[in-house]
PDB file of C-alpha atoms in Angstrom:
ATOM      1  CA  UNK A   7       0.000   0.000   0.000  1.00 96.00           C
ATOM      2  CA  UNK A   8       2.152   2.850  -1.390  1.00 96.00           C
ATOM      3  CA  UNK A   9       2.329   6.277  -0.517  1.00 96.00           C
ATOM      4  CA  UNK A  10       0.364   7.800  -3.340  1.00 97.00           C
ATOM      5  CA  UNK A  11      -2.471   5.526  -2.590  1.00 97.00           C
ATOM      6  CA  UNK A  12      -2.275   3.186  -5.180  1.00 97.00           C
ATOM      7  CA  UNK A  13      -1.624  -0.924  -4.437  1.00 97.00           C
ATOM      8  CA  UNK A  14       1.197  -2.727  -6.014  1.00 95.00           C
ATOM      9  CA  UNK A  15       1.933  -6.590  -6.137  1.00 93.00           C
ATOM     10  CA  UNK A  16       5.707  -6.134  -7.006  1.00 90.00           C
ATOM     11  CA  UNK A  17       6.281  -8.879  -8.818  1.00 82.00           C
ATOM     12  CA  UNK A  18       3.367  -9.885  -9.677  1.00 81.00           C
ATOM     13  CA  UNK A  19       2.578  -7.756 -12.316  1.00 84.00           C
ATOM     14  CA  UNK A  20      -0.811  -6.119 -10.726  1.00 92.00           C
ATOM     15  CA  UNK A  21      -1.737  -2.965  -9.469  1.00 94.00           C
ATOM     16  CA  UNK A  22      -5.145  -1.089  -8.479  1.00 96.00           C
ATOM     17  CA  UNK A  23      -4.221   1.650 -10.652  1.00 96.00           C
ATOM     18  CA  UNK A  24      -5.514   3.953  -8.023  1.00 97.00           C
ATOM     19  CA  UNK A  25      -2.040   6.297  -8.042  1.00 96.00           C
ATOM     20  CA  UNK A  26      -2.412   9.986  -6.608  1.00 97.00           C
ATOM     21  CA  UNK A  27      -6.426   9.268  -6.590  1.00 96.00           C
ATOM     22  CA  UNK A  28      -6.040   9.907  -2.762  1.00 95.00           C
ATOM     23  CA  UNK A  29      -4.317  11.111   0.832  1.00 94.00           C
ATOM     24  CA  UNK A  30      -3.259   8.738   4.007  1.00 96.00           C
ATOM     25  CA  UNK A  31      -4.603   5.973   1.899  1.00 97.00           C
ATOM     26  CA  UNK A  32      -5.367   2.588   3.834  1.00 97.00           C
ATOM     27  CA  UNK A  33      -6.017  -0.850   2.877  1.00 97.00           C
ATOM     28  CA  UNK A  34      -8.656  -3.044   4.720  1.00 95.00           C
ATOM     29  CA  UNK A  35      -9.597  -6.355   4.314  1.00 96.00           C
ATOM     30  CA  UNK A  36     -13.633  -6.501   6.142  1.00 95.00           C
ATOM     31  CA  UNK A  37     -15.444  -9.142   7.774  1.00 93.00           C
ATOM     32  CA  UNK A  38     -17.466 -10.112   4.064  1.00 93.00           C
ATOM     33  CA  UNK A  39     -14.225 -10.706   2.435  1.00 94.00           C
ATOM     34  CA  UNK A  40     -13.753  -7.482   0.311  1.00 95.00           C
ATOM     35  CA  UNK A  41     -10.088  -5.373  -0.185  1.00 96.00           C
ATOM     36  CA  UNK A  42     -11.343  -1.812   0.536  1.00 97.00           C
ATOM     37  CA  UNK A  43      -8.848   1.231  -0.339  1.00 98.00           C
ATOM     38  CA  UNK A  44     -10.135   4.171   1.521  1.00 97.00           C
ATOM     39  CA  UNK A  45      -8.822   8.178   1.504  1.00 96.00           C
ATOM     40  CA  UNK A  46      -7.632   9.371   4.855  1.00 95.00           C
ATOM     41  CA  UNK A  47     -11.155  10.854   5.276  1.00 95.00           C
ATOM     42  CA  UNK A  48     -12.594   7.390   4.661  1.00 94.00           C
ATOM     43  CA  UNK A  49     -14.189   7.565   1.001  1.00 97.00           C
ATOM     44  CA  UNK A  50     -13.848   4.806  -0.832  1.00 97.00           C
ATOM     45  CA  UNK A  51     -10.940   4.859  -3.545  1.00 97.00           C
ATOM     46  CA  UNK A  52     -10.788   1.365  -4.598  1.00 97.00           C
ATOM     47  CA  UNK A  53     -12.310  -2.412  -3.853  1.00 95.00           C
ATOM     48  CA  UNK A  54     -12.129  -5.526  -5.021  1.00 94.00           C
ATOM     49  CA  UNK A  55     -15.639  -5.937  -5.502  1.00 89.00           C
ATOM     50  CA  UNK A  56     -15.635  -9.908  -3.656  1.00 81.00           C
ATOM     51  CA  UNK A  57     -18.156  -9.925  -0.950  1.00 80.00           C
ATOM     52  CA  UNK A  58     -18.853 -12.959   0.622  1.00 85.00           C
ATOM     53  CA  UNK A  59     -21.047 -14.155   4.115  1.00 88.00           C
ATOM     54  CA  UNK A  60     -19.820 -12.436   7.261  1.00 91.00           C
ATOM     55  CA  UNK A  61     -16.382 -14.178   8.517  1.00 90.00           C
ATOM     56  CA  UNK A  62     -13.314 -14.295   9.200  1.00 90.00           C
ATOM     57  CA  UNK A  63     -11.285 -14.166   6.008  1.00 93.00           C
ATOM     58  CA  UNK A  64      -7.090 -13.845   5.325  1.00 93.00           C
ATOM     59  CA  UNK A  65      -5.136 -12.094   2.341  1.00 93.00           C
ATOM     60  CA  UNK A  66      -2.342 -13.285   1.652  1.00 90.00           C
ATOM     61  CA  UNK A  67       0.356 -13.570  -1.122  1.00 87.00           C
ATOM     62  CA  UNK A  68       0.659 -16.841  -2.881  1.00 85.00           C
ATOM     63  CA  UNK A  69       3.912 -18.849  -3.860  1.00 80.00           C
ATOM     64  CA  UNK A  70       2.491 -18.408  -7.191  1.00 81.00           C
ATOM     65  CA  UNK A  71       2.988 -14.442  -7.218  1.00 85.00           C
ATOM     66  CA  UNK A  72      -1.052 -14.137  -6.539  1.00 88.00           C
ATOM     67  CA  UNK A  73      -2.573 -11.821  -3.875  1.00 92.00           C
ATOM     68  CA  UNK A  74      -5.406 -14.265  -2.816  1.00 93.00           C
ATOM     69  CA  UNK A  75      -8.547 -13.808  -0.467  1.00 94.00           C
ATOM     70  CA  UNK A  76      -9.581 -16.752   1.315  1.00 93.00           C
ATOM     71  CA  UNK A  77     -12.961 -17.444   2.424  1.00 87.00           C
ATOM     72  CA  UNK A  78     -14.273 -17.719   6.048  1.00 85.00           C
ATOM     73  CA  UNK A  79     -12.397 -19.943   8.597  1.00 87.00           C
ATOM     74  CA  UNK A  80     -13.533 -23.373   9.140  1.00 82.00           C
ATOM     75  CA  UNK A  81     -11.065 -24.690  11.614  1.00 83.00           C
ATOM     76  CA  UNK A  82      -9.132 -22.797  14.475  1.00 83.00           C
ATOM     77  CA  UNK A  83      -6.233 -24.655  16.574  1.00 80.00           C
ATOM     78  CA  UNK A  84      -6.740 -22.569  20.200  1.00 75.00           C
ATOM     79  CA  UNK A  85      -3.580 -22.595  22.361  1.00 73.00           C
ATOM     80  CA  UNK A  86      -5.490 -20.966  25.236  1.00 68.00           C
ATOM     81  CA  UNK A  87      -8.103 -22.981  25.821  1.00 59.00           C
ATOM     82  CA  UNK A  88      -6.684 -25.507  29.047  1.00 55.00           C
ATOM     83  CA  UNK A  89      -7.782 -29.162  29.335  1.00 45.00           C
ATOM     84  CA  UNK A  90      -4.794 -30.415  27.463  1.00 43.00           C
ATOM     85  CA  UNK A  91      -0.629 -31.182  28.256  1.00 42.00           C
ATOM     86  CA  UNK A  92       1.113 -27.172  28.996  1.00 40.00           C
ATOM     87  CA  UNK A  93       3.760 -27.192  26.294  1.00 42.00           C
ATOM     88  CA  UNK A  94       6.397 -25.272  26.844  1.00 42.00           C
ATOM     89  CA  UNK A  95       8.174 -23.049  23.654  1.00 38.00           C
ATOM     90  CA  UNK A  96      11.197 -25.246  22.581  1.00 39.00           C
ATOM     91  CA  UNK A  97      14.277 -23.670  20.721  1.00 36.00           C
ATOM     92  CA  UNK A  98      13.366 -24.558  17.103  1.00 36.00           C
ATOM     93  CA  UNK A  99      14.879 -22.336  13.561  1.00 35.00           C
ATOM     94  CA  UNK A 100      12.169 -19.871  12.073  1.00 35.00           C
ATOM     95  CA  UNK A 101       9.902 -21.031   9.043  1.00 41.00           C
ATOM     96  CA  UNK A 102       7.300 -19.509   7.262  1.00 88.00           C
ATOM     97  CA  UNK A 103       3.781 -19.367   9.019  1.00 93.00           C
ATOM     98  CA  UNK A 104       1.248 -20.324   6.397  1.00 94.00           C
ATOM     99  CA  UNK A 105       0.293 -23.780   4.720  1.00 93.00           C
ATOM    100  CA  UNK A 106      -1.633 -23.879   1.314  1.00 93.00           C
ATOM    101  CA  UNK A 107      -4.029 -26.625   0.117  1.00 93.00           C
ATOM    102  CA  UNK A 108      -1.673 -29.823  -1.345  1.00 92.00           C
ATOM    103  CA  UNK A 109       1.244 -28.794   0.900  1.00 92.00           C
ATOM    104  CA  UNK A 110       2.987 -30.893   3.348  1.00 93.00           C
ATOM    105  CA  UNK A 111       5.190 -30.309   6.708  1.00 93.00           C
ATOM    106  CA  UNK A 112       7.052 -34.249   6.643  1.00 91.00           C
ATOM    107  CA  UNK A 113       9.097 -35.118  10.480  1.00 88.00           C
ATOM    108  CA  UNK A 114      10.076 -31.753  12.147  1.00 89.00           C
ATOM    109  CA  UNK A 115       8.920 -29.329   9.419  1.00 92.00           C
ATOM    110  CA  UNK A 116       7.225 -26.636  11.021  1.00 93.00           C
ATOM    111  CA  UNK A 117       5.017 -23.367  10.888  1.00 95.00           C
ATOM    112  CA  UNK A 118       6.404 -20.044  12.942  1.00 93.00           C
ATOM    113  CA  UNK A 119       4.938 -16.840  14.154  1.00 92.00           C
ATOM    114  CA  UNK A 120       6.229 -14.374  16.618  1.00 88.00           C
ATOM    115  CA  UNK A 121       7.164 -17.183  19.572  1.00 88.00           C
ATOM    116  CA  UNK A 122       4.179 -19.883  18.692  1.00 92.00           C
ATOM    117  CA  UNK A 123       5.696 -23.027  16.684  1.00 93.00           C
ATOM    118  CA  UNK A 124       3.172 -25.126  15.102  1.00 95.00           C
ATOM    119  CA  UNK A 125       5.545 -28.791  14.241  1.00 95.00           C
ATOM    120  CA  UNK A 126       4.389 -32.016  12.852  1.00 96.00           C
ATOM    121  CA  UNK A 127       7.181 -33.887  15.278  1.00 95.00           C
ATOM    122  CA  UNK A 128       8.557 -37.230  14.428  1.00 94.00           C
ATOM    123  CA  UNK A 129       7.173 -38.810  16.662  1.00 96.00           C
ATOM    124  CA  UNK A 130       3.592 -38.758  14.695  1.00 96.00           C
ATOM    125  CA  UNK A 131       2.207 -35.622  16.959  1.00 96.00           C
ATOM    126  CA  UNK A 132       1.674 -32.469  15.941  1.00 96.00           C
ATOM    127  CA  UNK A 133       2.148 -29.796  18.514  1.00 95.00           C
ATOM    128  CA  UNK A 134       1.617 -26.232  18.884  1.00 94.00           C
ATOM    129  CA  UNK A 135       3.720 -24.637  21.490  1.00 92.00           C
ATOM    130  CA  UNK A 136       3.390 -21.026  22.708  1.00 86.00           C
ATOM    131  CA  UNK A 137       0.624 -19.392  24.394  1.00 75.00           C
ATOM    132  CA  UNK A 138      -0.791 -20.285  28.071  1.00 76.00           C
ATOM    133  CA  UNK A 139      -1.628 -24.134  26.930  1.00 75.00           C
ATOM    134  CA  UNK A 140      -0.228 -24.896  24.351  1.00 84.00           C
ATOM    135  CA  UNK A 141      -2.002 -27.514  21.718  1.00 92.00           C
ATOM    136  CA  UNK A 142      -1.294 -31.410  20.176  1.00 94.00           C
ATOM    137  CA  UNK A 143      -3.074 -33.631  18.833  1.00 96.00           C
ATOM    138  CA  UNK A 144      -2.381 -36.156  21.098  1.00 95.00           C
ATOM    139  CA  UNK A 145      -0.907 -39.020  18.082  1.00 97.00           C
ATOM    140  CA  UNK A 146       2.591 -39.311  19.607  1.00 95.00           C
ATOM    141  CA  UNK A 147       3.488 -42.558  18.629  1.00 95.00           C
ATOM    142  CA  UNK A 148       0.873 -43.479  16.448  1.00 95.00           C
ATOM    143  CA  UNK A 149       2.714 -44.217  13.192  1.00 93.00           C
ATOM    144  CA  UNK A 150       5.960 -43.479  11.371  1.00 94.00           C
ATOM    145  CA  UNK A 151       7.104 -41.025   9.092  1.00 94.00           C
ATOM    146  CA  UNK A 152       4.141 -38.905   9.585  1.00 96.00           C
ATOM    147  CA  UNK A 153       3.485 -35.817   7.502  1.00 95.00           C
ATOM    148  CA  UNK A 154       0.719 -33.030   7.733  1.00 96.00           C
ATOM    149  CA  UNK A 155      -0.709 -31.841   4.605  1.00 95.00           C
ATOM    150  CA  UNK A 156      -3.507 -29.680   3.991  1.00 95.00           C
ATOM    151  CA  UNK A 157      -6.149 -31.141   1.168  1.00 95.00           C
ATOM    152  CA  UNK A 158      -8.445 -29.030  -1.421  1.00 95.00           C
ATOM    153  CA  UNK A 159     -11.519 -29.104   0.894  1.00 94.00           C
ATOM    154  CA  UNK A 160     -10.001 -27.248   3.840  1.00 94.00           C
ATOM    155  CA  UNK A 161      -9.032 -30.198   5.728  1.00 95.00           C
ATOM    156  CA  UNK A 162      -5.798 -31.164   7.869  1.00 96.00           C
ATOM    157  CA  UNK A 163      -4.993 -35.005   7.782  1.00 96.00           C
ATOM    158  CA  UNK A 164      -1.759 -36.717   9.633  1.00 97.00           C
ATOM    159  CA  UNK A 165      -0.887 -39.588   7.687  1.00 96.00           C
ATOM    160  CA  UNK A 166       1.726 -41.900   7.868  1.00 95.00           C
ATOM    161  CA  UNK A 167       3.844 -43.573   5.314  1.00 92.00           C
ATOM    162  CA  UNK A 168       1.529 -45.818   4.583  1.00 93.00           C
ATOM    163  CA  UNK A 169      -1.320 -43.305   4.136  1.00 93.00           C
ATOM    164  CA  UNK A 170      -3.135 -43.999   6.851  1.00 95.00           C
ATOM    165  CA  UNK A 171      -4.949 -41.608   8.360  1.00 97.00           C
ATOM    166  CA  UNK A 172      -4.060 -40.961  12.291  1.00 97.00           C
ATOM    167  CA  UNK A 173      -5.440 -37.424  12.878  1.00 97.00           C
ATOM    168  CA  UNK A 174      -7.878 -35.558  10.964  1.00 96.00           C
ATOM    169  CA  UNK A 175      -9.185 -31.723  11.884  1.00 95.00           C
ATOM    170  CA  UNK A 176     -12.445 -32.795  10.692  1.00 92.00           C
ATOM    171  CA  UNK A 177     -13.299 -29.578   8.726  1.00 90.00           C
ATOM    172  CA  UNK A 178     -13.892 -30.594   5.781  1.00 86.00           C
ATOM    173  CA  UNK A 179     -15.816 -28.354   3.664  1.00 88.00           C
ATOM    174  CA  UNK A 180     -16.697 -27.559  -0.619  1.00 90.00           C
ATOM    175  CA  UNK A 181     -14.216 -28.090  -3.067  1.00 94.00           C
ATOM    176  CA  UNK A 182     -11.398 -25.159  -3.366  1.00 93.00           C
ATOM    177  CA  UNK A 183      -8.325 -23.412  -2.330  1.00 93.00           C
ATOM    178  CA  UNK A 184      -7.584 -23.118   1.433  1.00 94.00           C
ATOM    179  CA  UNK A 185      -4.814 -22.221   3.614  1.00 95.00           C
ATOM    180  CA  UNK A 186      -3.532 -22.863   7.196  1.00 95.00           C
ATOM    181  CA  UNK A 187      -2.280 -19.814   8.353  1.00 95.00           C
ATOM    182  CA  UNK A 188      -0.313 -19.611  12.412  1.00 94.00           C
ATOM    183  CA  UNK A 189      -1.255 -16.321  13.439  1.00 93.00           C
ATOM    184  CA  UNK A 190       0.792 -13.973  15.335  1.00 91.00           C
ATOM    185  CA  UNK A 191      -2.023 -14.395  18.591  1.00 90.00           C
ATOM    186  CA  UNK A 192      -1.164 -18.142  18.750  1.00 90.00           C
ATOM    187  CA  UNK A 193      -4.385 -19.444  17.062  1.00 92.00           C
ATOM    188  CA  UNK A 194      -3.730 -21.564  13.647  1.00 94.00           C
ATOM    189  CA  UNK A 195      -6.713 -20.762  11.427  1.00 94.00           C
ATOM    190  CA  UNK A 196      -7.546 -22.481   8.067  1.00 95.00           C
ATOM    191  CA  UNK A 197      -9.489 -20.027   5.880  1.00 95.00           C
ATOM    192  CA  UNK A 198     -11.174 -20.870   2.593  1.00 92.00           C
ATOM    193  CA  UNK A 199     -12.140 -21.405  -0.073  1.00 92.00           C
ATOM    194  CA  UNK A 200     -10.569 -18.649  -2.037  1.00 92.00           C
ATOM    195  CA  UNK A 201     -12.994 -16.465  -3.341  1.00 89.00           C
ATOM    196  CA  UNK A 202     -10.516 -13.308  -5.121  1.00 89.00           C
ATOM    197  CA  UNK A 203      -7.174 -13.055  -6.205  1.00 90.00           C
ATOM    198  CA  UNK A 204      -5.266 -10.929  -8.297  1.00 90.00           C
ATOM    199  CA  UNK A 205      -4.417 -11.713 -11.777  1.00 69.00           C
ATOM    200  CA  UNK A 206       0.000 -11.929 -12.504  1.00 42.00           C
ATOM    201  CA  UNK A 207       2.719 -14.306 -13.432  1.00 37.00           C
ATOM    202  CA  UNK A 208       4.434 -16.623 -11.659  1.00 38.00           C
ATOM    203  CA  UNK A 209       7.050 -14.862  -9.173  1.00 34.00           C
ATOM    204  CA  UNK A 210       9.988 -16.130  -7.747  1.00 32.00           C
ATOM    205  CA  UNK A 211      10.445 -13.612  -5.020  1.00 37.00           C
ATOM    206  CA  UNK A 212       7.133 -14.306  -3.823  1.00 38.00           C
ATOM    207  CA  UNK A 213       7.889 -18.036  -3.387  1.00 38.00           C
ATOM    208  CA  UNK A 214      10.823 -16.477  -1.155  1.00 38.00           C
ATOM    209  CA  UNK A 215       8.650 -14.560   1.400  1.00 43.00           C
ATOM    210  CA  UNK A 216       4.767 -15.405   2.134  1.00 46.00           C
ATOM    211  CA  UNK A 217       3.003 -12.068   3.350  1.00 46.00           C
ATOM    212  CA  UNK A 218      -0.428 -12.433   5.351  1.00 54.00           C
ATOM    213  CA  UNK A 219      -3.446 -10.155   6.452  1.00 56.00           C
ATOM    214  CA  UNK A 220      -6.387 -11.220   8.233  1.00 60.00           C
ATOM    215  CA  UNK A 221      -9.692  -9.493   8.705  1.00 59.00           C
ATOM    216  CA  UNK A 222      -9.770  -5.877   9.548  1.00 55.00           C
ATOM    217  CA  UNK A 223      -5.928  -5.077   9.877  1.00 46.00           C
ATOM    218  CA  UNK A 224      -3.360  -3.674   7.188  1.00 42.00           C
TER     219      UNK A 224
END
């Protein structure tokens, strides 16, 4: 969101062609899944014109170069909720913090914000540690050479090498494009299906860095 109002997916090869239309310019993504542009006095400069049900919804840049709206959230992975094991935070490298639908995290690949790890674990259990609880899914030992991976209808499966399913998030839901996102607050929230994106080639820099917004903030 540039200075002289106008938004640019660098890269990407899109733009809202909205340059010097405006002052103190902001961009807001709102609760019915729309990109709204507004002057600093709050007209309305630019949107994307994708409203949706009343939700939660995340923008966020694609591997594929794409700025890409995805539809309400169907599952949420609460680390403050108690009833289950405290997990402590455990020394583990920095990763990106966002999963897309037909990804995988195999033994010890991971998902990072701020100090909350989200880590499909060798040990077959995916844990989330940060925030006053913590979070697992309780399948330590339950197979070998587990991975995670996200599917097309918005639904997180463990399976094993074998392809057996030992954990599901049970959320399945229609037929589309979905991501898992580990926000900065702790919670891991899968949004979708995707219902705007931009239109641009295939960039490598995006690949490089993954860039995410959820409802109501810049």
């Amino acid at each position: 969101m540039q200075d002289d109002c106008n938004l640019v997916l660098y890269n990407g090869n899109w733009q809202s062609n909205t340059a010097n239309k405006g002052r103190d310019c902001k961009l807001t993504l709102t609760d019915h899944g729309e990109l709204i542009i507004n002057k600093g006095d709050g007209s309305i400069v630019w949107r994307s014109g994708a409203q949706s049900k009343k939700g939660d919804y995340a923008a966020v840049i694609h591997p594929e170069g794409r700025l890409v709206v995805f539809g309400r959230s169907v599952f949420k992975i609460d680390p403050w909720v108690p009833g289950l094991n405290s997990l402590r935070l455990r020394n583990i490298a920095f990763m990106n913090n966002m999963l897309f639908s037909g990804q995988v995290l195999s033994a010890d690949g991971r998902l990072t914000a701020r100090n909350h790890q989200l880590v499909m674990q060798g040990d077959c259990n995916l844990v989330l540690y940060g925030g006053k609880y913590g979070w697992q899914s309780n399948t330590h030992g339950n197979g070998e050479h587990c991975f995670l991976r996200l599917n097309h209808k918005g639904e997180l499966m463990i399976k094993d090498d074998d392809f057996n399913t030992i954990w599901s998030s049970r959320s399945s839901s229609r037929q589309g494009d979905y991501v898992l996102i580990l926000q900065d607050d702790g919670f891991g929230v899968i949004y979708g299906p995707a219902i705007w994106e931009t239109r641009s080639q295939r960039s490598i820099a995006a690949k490089e860095k993954m860039i995410g917004m959820v409802t109501g903030k810049l």
